[in-house]
Tab-separated table of C-alpha atoms and ligand atoms in Angstrom:
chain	number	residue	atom	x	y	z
A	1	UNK	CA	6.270	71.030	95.096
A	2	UNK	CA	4.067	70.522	92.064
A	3	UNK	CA	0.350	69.663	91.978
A	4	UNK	CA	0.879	65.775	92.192
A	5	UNK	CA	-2.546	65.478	90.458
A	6	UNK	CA	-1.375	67.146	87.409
A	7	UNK	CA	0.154	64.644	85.468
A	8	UNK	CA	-3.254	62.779	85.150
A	9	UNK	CA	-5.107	65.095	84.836
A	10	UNK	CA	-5.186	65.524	81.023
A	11	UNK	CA	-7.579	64.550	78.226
A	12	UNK	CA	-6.753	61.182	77.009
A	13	UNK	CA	-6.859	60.285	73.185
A	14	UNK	CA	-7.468	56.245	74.016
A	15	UNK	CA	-10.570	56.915	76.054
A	16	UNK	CA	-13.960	57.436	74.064
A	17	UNK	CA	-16.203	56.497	76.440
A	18	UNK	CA	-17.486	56.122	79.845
A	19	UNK	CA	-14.848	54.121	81.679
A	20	UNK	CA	-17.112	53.514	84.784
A	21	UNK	CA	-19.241	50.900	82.580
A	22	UNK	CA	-16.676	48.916	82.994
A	23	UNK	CA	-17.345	48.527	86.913
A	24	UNK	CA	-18.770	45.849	88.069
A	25	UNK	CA	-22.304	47.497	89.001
A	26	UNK	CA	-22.907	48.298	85.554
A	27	UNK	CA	-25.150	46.239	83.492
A	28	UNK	CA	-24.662	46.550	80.035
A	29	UNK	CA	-27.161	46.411	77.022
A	30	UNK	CA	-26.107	42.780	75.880
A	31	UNK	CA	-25.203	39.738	77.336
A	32	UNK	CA	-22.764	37.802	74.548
A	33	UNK	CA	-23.574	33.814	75.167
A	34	UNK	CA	-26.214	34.440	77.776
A	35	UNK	CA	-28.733	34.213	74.850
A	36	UNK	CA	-30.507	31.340	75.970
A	37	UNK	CA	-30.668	31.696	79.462
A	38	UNK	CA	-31.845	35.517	78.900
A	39	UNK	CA	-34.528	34.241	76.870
A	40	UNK	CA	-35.668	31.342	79.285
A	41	UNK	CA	-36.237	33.789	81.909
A	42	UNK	CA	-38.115	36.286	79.933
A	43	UNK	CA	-40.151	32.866	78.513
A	44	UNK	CA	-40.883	31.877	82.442
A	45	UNK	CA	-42.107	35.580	83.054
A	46	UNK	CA	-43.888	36.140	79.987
A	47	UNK	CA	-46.878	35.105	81.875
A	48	UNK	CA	-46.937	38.199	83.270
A	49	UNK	CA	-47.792	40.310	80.041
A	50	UNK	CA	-50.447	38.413	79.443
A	51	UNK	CA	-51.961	39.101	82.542
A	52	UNK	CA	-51.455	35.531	84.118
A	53	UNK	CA	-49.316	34.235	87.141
A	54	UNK	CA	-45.414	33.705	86.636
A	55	UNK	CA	-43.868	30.512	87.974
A	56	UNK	CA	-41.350	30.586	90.524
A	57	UNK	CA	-37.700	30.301	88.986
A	58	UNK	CA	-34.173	29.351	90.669
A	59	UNK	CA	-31.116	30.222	89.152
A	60	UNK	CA	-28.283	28.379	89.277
A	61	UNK	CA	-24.559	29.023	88.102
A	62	UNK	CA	-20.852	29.486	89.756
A	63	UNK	CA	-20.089	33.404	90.607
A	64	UNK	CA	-19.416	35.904	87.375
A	65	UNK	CA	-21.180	33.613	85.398
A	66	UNK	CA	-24.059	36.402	84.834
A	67	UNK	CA	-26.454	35.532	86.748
A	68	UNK	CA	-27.110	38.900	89.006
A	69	UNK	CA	-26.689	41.174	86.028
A	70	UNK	CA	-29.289	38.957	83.182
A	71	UNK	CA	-32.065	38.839	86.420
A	72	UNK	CA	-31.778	43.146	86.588
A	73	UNK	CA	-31.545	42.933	82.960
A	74	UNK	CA	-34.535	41.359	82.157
A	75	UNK	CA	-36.895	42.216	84.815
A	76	UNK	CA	-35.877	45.828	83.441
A	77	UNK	CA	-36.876	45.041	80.125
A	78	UNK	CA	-40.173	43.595	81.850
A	79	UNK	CA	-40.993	46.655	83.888
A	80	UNK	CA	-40.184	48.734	80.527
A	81	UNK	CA	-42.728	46.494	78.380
A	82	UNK	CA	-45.410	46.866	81.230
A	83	UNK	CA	-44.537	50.732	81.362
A	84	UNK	CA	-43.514	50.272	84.840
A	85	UNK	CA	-46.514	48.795	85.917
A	86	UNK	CA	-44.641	46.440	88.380
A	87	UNK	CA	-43.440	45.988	91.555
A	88	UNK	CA	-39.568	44.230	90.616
A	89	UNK	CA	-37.739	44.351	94.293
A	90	UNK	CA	-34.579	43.064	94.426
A	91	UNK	CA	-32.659	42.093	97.697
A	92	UNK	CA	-29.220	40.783	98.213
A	93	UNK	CA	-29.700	38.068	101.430
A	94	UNK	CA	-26.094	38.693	102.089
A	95	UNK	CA	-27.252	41.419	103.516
A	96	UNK	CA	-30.632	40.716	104.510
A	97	UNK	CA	-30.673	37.676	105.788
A	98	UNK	CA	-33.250	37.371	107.853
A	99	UNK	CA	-36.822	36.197	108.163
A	100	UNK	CA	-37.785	39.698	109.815
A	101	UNK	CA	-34.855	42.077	107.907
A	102	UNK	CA	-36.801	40.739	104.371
A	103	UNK	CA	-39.896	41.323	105.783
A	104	UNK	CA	-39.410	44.781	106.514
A	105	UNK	CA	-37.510	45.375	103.523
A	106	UNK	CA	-40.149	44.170	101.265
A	107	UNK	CA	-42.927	45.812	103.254
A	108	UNK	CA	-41.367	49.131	102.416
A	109	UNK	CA	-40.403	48.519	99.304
A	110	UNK	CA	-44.228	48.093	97.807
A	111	UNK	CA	-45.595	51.051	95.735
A	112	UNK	CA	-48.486	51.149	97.640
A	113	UNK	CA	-48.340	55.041	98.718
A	114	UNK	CA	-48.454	53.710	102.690
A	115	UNK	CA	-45.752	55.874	104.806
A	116	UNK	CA	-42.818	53.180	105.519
A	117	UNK	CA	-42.727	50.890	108.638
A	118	UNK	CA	-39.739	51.030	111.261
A	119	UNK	CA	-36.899	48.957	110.936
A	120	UNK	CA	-37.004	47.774	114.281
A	121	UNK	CA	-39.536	47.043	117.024
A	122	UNK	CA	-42.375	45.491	115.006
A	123	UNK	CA	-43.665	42.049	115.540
A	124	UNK	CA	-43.419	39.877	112.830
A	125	UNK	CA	-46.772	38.773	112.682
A	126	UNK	CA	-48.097	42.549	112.203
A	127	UNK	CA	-45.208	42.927	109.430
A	128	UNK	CA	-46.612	40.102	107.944
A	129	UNK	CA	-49.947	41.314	107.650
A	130	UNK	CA	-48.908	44.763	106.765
A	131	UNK	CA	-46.735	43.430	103.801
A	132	UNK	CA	-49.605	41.600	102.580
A	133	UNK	CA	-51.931	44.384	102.867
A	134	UNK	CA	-49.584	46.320	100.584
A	135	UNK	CA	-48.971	43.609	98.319
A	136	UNK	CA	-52.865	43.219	97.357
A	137	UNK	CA	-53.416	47.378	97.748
A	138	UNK	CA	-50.560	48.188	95.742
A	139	UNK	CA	-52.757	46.604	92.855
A	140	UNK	CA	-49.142	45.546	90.911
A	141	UNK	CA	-48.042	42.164	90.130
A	142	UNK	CA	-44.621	41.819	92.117
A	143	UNK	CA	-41.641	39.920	91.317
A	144	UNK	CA	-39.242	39.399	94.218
A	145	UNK	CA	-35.651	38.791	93.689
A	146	UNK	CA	-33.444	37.257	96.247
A	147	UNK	CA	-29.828	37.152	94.988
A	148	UNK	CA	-27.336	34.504	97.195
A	149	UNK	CA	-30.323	32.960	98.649
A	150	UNK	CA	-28.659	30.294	99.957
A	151	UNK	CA	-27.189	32.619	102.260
A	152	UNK	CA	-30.667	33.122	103.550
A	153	UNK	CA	-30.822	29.578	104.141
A	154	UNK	CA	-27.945	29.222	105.822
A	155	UNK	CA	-28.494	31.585	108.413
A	156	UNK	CA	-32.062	31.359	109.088
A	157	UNK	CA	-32.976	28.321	108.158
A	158	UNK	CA	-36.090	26.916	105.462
A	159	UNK	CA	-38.588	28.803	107.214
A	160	UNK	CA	-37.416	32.058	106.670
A	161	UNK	CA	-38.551	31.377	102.435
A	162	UNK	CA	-41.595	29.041	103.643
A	163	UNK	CA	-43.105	32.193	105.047
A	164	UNK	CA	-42.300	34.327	101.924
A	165	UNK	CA	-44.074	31.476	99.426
A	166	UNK	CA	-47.171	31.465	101.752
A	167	UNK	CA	-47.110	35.128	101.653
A	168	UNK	CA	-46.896	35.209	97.828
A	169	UNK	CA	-49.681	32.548	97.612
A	170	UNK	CA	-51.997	34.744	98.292
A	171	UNK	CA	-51.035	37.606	95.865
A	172	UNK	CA	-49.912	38.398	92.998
A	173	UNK	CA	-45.928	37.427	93.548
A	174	UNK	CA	-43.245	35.529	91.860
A	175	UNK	CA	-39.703	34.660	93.095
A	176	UNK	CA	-36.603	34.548	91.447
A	177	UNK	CA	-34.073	32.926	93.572
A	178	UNK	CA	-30.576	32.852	92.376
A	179	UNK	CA	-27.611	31.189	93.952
A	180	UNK	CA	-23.943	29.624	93.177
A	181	UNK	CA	-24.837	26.689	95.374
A	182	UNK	CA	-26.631	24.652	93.997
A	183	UNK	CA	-26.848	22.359	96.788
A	184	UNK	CA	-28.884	24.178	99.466
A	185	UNK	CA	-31.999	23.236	97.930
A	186	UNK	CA	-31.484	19.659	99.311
A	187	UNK	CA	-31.261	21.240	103.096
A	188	UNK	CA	-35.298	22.974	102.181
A	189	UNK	CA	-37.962	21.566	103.249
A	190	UNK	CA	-40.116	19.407	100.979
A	191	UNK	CA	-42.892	22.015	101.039
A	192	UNK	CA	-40.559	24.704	100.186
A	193	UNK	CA	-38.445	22.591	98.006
A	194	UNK	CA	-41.282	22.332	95.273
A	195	UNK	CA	-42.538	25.860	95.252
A	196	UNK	CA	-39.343	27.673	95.346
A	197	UNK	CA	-38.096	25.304	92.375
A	198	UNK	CA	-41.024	25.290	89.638
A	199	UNK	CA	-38.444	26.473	86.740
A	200	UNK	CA	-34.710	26.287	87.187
A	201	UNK	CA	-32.096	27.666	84.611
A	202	UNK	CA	-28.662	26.681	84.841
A	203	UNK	CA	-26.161	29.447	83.847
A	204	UNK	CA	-22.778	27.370	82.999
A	205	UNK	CA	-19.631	28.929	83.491
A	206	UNK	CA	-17.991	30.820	81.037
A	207	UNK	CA	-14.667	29.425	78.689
A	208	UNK	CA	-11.567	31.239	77.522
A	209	UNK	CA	-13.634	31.820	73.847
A	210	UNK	CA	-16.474	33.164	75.241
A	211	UNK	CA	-14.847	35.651	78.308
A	212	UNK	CA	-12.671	37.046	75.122
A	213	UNK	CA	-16.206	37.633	73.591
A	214	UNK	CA	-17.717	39.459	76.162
A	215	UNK	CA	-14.338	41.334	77.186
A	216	UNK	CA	-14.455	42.422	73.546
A	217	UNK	CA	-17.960	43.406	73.839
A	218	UNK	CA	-17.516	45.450	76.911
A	219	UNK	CA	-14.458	47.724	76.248
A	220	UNK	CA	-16.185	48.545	72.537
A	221	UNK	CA	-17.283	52.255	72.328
A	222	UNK	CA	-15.243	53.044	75.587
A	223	UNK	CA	-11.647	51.893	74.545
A	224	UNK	CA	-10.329	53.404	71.122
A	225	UNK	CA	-9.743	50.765	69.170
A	226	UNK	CA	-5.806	48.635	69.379
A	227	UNK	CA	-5.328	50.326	72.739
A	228	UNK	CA	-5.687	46.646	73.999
A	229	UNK	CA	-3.901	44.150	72.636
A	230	UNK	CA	-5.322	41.093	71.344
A	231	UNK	CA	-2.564	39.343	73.906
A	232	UNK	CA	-4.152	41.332	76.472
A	233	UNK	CA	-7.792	40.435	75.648
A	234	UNK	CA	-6.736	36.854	75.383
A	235	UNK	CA	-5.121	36.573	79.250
A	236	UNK	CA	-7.829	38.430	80.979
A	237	UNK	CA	-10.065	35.440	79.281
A	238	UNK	CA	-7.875	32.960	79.847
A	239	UNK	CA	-7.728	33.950	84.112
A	240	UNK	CA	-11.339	34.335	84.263
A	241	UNK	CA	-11.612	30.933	82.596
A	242	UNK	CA	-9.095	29.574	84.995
A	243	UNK	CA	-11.314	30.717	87.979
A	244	UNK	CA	-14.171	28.751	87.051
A	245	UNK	CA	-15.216	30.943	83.819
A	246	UNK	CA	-15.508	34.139	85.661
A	247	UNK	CA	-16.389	37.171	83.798
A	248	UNK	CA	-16.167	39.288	86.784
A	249	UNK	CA	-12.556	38.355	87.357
A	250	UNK	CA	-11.876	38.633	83.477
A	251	UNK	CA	-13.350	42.539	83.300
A	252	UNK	CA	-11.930	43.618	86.573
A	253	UNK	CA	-8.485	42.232	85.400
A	254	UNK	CA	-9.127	43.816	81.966
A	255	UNK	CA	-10.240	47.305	83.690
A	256	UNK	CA	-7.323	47.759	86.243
A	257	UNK	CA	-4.665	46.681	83.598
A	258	UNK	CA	-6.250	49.527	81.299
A	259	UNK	CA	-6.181	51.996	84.581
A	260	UNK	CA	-2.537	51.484	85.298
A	261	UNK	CA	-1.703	51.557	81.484
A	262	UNK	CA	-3.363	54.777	81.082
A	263	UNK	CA	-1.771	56.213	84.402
A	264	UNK	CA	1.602	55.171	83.406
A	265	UNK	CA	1.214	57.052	79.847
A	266	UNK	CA	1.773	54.015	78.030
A	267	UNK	CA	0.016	53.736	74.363
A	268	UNK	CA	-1.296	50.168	74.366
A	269	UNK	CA	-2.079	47.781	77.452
A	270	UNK	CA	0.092	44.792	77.148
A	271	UNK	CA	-0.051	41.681	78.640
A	272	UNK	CA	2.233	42.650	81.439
A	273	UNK	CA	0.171	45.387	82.290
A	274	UNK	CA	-2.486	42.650	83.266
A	275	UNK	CA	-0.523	40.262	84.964
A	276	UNK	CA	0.618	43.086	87.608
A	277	UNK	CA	-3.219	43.759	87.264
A	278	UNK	CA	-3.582	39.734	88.342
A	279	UNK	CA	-0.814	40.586	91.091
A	280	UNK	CA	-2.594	43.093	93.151
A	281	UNK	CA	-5.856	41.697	92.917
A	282	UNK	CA	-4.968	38.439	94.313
A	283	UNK	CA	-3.139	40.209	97.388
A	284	UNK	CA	-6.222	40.599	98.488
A	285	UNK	CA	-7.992	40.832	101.884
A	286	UNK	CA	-8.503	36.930	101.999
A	287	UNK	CA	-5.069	36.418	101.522
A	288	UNK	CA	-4.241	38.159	104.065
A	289	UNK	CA	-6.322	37.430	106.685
A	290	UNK	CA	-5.583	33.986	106.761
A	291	UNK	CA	-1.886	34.614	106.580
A	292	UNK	CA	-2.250	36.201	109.791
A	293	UNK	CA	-4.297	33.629	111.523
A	294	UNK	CA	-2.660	31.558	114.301
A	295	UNK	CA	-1.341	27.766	113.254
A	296	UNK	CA	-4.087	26.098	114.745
A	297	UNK	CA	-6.479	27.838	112.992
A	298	UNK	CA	-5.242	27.216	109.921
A	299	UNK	CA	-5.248	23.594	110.455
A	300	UNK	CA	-8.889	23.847	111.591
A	301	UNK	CA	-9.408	26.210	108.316
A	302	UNK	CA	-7.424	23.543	106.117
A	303	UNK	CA	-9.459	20.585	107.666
A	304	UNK	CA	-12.483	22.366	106.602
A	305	UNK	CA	-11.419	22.658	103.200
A	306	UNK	CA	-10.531	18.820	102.742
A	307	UNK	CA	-13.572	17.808	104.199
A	308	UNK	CA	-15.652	19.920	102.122
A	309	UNK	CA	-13.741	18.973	99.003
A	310	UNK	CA	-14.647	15.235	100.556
A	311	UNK	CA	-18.118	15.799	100.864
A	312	UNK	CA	-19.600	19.219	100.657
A	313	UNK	CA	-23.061	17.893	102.458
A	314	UNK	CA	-21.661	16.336	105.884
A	315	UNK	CA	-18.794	18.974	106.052
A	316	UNK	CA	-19.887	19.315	109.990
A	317	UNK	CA	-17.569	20.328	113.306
A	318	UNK	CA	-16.945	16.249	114.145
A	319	UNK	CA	-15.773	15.476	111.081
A	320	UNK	CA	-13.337	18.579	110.832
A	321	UNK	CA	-12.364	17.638	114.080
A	322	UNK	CA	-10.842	14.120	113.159
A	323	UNK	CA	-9.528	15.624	109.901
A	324	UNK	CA	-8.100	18.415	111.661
A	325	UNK	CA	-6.177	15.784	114.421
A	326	UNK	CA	-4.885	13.967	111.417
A	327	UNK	CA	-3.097	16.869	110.050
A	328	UNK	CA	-1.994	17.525	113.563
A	329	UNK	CA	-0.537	14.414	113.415
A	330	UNK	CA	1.042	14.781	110.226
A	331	UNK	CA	2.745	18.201	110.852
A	332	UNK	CA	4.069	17.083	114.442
A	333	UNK	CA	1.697	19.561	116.384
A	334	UNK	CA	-0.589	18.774	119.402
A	335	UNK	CA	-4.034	18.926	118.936
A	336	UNK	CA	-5.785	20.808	120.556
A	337	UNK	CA	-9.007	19.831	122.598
A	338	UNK	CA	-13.093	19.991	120.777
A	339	UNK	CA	-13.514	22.811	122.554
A	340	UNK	CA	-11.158	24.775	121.949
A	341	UNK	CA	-11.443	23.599	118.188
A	342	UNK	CA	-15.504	25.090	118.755
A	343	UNK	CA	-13.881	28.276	119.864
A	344	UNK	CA	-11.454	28.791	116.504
A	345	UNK	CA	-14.320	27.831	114.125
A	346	UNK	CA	-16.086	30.486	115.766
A	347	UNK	CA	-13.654	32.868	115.191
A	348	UNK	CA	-13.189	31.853	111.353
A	349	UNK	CA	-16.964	32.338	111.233
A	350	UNK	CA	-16.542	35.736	112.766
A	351	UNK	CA	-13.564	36.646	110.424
A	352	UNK	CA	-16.074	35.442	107.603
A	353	UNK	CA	-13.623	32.409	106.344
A	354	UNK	CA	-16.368	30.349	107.156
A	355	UNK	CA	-19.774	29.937	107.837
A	356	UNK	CA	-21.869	27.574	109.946
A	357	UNK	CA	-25.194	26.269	110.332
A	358	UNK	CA	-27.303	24.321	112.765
A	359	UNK	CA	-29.671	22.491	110.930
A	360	UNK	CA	-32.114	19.318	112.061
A	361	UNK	CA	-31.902	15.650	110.545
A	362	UNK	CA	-35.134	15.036	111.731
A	363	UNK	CA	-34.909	11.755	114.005
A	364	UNK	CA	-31.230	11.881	113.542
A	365	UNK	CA	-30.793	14.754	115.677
A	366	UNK	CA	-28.650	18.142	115.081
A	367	UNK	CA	-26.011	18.706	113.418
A	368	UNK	CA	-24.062	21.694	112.951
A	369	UNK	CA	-22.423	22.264	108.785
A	370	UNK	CA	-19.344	23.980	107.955
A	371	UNK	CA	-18.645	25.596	104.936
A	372	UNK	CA	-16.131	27.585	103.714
A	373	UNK	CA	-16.476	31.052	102.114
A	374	UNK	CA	-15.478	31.748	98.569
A	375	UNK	CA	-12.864	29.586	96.220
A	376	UNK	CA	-11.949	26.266	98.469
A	377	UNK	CA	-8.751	26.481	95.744
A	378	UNK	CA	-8.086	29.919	96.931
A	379	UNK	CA	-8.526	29.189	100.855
A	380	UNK	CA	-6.269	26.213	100.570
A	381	UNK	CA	-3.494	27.313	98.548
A	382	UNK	CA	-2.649	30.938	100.939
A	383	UNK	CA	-3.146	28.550	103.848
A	384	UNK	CA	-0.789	25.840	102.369
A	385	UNK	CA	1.471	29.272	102.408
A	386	UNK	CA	2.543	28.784	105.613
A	387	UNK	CA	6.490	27.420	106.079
A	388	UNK	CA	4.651	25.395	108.891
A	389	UNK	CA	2.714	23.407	105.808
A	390	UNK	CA	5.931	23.210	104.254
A	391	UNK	CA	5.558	19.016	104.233
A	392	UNK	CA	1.955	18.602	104.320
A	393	UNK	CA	1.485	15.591	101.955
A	394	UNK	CA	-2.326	15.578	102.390
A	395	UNK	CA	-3.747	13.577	105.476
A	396	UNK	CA	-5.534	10.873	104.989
A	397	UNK	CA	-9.182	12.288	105.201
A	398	UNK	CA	-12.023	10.250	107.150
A	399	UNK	CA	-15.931	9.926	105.582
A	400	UNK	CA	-18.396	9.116	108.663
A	401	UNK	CA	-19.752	6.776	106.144
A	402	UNK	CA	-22.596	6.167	108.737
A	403	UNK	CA	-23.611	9.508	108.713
A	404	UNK	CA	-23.526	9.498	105.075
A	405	UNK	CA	-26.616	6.620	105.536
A	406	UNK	CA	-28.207	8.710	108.220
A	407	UNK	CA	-28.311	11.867	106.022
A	408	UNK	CA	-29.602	9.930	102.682
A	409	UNK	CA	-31.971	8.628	105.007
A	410	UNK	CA	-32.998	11.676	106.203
A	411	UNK	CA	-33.277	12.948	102.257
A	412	UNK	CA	-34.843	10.521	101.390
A	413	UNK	CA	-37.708	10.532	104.252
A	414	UNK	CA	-37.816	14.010	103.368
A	415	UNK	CA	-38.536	13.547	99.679
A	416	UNK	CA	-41.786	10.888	100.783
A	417	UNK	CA	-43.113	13.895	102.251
A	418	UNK	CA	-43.506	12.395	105.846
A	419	UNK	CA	-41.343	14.786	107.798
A	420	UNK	CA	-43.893	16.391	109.817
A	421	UNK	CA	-44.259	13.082	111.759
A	422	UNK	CA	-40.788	13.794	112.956
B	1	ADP	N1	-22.498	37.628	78.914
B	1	ADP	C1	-22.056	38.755	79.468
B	1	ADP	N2	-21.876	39.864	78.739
B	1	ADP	C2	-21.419	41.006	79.295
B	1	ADP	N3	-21.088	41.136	80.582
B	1	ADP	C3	-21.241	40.056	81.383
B	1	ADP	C4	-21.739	38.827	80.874
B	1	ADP	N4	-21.798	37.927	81.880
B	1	ADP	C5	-21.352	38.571	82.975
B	1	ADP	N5	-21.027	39.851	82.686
B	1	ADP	C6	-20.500	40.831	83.633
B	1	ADP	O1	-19.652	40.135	84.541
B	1	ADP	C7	-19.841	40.592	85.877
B	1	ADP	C8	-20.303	39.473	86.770
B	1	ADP	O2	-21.621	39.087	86.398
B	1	ADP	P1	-22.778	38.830	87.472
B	1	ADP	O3	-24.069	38.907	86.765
B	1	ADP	O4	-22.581	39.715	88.643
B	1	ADP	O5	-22.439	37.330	87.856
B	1	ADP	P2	-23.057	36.401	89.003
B	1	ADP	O6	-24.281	37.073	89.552
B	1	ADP	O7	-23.348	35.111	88.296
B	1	ADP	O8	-21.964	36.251	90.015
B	1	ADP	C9	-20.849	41.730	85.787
B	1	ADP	O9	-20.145	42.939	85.710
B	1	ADP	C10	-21.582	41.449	84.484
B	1	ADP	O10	-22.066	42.629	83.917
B	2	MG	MG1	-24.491	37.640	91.577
């Protein structure tokens, strides 16, 4: 048999550059209509080159709308004007989302020549001494990024960033906080609430125009020129624009398409090229794991979408409950009992389809919120796949309007300040 690999491996005339800057990780040079919001940032930490103190700053903006990539960007160029004479320490709180895993994290990530502290085993009170210590040795002013921070929040709660804010009050510190929901800041606390959100800068999503833009921008200097066809250019816009103007979706469309193209020996990359580039991305691992989940649990998983779509702030388990007995209804199935209901939105939340989070209304006691993970769109429509959904017309969805009062009350209360009298 002959060398399988052979084939591909030749020289190809349509490649001039460095495909892998097309990857995701990659942050290019230039940020086409991202102007503004490049330059707002580097106004809020301008402070910092002139020796003063950098307000806080919360970004905002739906995902691939260039948030990430601008923040490494520009705190680059910051660290290059200051001739790296800055702590910049970026951390993902999808990963680290912890009060304590941060800690640590951030403890060893100081410049301050101190050998690094164990992962485990330390009491967070000495970590938080230690991290200061380093923070004030390390003699640097330090900017602290935490990207998805609302996935800090959800997990562990306000306190986990009221701790960070006291700790950067008494250094040298700024935070950059950037998330795609926008609506976690009204679960913070007041305290926290006002320091985390000095600046804000809004990052809107992207249209068809402007993807085509930055698509254009990105395969220049890699891509000989006409390998892609305008068509092609055009559709990889037009589905990132579709997905709430996503220029992550529109490169990794644009970037597989050219892959399979160039595998296949073809001499341009056409527009079918990218909608079998469309096809396998989208039979992706969500899609499958909830076309393997049991009926129930796709009602549950469907409830939580409708209720979300509803009323993103009270999507909580009682209200997903009577949502999820309605489509019961609807669909001729037998609901099933709370607890057993408790039991599947666990096991969504271990699956990662969902996530929860027990947070306190003050005097209007606990209550636990449901959200699901990624596109609601996406969740509902490979649900909605199942033959079982076949006449699902849409069940009439309930609003606890009297929660709705408690929780505005509680907002409210929370915005006069008075919640430590809780
Ligand atoms: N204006 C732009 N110009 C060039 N590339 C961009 C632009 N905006 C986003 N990208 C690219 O799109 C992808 C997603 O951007 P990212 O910053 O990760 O988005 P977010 O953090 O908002 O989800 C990254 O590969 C990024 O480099
Ligand atoms: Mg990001």
């Amino acid at each position: 048999m002959d060398n399988p690999f052979i084939k591909y491996n030749k020289s190809n005339d349509y490649v001039v550059g460095d495909l892998k800057k097309l990857s995701s990780s990659y942050i290019p040079d230039n940020f086409p209509h991202r102007e503004k919001q490049i330059d707002s940032i580097a106004r809020v930490l301008s402070s910092i080159v002139t020796g003063g103190l950098s307000s806080n700053l919360l970004l905002y903006g739906k995902s691939g709308s260039g948030k990430t990539s601008s923040v490494i960007y520009v705190t680059g160029m910051l660290k290059e004007t200051l001739k790296g004479n800055i702590n910049i320490i970026y951390i993902n709180c999808e990963i680290y989302d912890s009060q304590y895993s941060i800690l640590v994290y951030l403890t060893n990530a100081i410049n301050s020549g101190d050998a690094p502290i164990p992962i485990l085993g330390l009491p967070q009170d000495k970590i938080y001494f230690e991290l200061v210590k380093r923070l004030n040795k390390s003699g640097r002013y330090t900017v602290i990024i935490l990207d998805e921070i609302d996935k800090l929040i959800q997990k562990s709660g306000s306190d986990a960033l009221y701790v960070l804010l006291k700790i950067m009050a008494d250094s040298n510190t700024s935070l950059i906080g950037i998330t795609n929901d926008a609506s976690f800041v009204n679960a913070l606390d007041a305290r926290v609430q006002s320091r985390l959100n000095q600046e804000s800068i809004i990052f809107p999503p992207y249209n068809a125009m402007e993807l085509r833009d930055i698509l254009n921008f990105r395969v220049s200097g890699i891509i000989k020129d006409g390998f892609i066809t305008e068509a092609s250019i055009n559709l990889c816009a037009a589905l990132g624009a579709q997905e709430h103007g996503d220029a992550r979706k529109s490169i990794d469309l644009l970037r597989i398409a050219i892959d399979s193209a160039l595998k296949d020996g073809k001499d341009c990359v056409t527009i079918d090229d990218v909608y079998l580039a469309r096809d396998r991305f989208e039979m992706n691992v969500l899609k499958e794991s909830i076309r393997t989940l049991p009926i129930h649990s796709k009602m549950v998983l469907l409830s939580a979408c409708l209720t979300q779509e509803t009323d993103a702030d009270l999507s909580v388990t009682g209200e997903i409950y009577e949502n999820y007995g309605n489509i019961c209804t609807e669909l001729g199935f037998q609901p099933l009992t709370m607890r057993r209901i408790s039991d599947l939105l666990s096991d969504l939340e271990d699956t990662g389809l969902l996530t929860t989070n027990t947070r306190s209304l003050g005097r209007y006691g606990r209550m636990k919120f449901i959200r699901v993970m990624g596109s609601i769109q996406n969740v509902k429509g490979y649900t909605l796949e199942d033959p079982a959904f076949v006449n699902f017309q849409g069940s009439k969805i309930v609003r606890q309007s009297k929660l709705r009062t408690n929780f505005d009350a509680y907002v409210e209360t929370y915005k006069n300040g008075d919640f430590d009298n809780k």
